[in-house]
Coordinates of C-alpha atoms in Angstrom, one line a residue:
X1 CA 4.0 165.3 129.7
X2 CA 3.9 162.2 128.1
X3 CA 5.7 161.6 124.2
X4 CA 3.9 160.5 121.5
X5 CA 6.0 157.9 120.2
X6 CA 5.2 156.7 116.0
X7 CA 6.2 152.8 116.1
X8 CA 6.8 151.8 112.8
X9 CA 6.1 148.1 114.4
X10 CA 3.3 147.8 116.7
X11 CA 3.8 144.2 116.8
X12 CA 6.8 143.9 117.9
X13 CA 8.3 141.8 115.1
X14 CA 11.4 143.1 114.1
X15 CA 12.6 140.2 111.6
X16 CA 11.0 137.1 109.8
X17 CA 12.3 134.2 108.8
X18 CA 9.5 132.8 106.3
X19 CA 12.0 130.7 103.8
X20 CA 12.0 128.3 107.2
X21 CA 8.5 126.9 107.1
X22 CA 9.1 125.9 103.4
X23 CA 12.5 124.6 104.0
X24 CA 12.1 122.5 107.3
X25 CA 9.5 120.8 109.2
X26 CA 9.4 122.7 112.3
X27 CA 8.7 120.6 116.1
X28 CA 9.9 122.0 119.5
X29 CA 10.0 125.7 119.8
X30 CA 12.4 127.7 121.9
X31 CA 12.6 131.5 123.1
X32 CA 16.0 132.8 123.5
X33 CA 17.5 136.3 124.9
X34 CA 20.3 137.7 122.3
X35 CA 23.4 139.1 124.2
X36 CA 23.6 142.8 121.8
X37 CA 26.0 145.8 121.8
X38 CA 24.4 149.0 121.9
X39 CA 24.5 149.4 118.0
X40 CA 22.4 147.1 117.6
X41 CA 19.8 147.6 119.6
X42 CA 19.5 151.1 117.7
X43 CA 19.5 149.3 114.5
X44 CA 17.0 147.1 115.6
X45 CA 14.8 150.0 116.7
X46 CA 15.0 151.1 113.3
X47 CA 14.2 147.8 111.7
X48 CA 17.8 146.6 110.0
X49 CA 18.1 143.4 111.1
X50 CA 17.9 140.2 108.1
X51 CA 17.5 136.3 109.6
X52 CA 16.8 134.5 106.5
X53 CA 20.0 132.6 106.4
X54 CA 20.7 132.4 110.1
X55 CA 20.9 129.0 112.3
X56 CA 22.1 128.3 115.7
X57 CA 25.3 126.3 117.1
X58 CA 26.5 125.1 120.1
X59 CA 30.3 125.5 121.2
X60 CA 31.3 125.0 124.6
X61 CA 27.8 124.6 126.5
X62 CA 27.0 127.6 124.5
X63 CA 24.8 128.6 121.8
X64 CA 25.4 131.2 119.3
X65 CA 23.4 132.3 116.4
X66 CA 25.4 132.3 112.7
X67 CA 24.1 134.5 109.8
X68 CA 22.0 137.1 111.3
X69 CA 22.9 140.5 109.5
X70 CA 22.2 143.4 111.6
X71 CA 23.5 146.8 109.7
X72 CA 24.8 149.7 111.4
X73 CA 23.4 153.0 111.2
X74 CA 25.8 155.6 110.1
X75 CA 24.8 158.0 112.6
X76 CA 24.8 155.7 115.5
X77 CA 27.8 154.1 114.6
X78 CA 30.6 156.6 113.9
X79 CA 33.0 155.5 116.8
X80 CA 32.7 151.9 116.8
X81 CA 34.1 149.5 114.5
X82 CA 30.9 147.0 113.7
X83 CA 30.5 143.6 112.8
X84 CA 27.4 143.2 111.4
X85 CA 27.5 139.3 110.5
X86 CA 29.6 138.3 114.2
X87 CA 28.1 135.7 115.9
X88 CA 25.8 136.8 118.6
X89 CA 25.6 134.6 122.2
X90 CA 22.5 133.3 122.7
X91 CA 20.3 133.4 126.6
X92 CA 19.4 129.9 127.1
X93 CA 19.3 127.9 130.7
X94 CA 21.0 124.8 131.1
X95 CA 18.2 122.8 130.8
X96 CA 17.0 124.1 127.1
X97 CA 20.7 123.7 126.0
X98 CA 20.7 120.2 127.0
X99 CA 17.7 119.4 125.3
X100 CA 18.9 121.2 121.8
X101 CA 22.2 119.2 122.0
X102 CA 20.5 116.1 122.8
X103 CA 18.0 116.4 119.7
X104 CA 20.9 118.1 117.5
X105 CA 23.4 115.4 118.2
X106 CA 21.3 112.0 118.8
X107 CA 18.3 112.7 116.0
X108 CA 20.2 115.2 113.7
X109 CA 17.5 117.9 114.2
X110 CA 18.6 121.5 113.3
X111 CA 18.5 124.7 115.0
X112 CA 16.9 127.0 113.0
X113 CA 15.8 130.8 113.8
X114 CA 12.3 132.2 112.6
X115 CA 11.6 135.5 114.3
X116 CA 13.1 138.4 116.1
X117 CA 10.6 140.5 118.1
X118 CA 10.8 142.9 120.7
X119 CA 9.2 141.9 124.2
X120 CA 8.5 144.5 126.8
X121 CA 12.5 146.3 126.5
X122 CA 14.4 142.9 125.8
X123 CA 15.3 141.2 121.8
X124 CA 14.0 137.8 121.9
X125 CA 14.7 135.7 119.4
X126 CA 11.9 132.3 118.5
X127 CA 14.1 129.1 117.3
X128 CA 12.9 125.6 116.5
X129 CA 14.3 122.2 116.3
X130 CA 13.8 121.6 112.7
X131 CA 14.1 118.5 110.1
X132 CA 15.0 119.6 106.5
X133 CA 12.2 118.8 103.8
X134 CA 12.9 117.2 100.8
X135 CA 11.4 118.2 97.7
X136 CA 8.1 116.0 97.3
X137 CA 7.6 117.2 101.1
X138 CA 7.4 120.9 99.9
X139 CA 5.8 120.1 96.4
X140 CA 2.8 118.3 98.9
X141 CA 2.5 121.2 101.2
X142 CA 2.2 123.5 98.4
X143 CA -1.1 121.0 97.1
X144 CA -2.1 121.3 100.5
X145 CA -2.2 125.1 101.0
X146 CA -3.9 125.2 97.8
X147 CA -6.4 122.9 98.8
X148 CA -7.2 124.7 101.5
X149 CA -7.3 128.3 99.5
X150 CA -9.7 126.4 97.1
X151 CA -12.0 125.2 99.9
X152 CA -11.9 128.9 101.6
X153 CA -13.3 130.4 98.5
X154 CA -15.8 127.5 98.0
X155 CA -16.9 127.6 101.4
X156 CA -17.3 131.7 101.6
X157 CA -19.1 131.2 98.1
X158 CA -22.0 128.8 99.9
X159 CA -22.8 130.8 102.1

């Protein structure tokens, strides 16, 4: 007999970073694996994860993300002592480590996290190498999405 499971999420997604796109001009984009305690996965399932103000570093041939807030559930948590802003390790072969130190050290690129989604049982996590904007650069964007909005509407108006 089969359960009828009610995902909340049918997506997958289980946190955005959208402050990112405004923030940084975002180039090469990486998938990562997150190394989790069981706590977390459970709060993940129930959607209490927050990487707004989370980036990536790299210690030791290693790279581990900063800032991510994952909140414990009371019930799933009663015997555990949590941490819910530790630094979490970060899957990544050799040869993608070597090419985010490369661009983080040589061209000053940063390593910035923009989603957290489920894919098939496994917490994947989407990060970019990133250049910060300055402010004309999001003042122009702005102009530009609006631009586009404006030609939208006179386009669907036409015809």
């Amino acid at each position: 007999m089969k359960k009828n499971k009610d995902n909340k999420n049918s997506s997958g997604t289980i946190a955005l970073n959208k402050k990112a796109r405004h923030d940084y001009h975002l180039e090469d984009k990486f998938e990562a694996g997150i190394a989790l305690q069981g706590w977390e996965l459970k709060s993940l399932r129930a959607g209490k994860a927050n990487i707004t103000d989370c980036y990536v570093i790299i210690q030791n041939g290693e790279a581990f993300l900063v800032g991510a807030r994952i909140s414990p559930l009371t019930q799933a948590s009663t015997h555990v002592i949590c941490e819910p802003d530790r630094s979490r390790k970060l899957l990544l072969n050799k040869r993608e480590l070597d090419r985010l130190m490369g661009a983080r050290d040589r061209q000053g690129y940063s390593i910035i996290a923009t989603a957290m989604y489920w894919k098939k049982c496994w917490v994947k996590l989407e990060i970019y190498l990133a250049k910060g904007k300055q402010a004309h650069d999001k003042r122009d964007a702005i102009k530009d999405r609006d631009w586009q909005r404006q030609k939208e509407r006179v386009m669907k108006k036409t015809l």
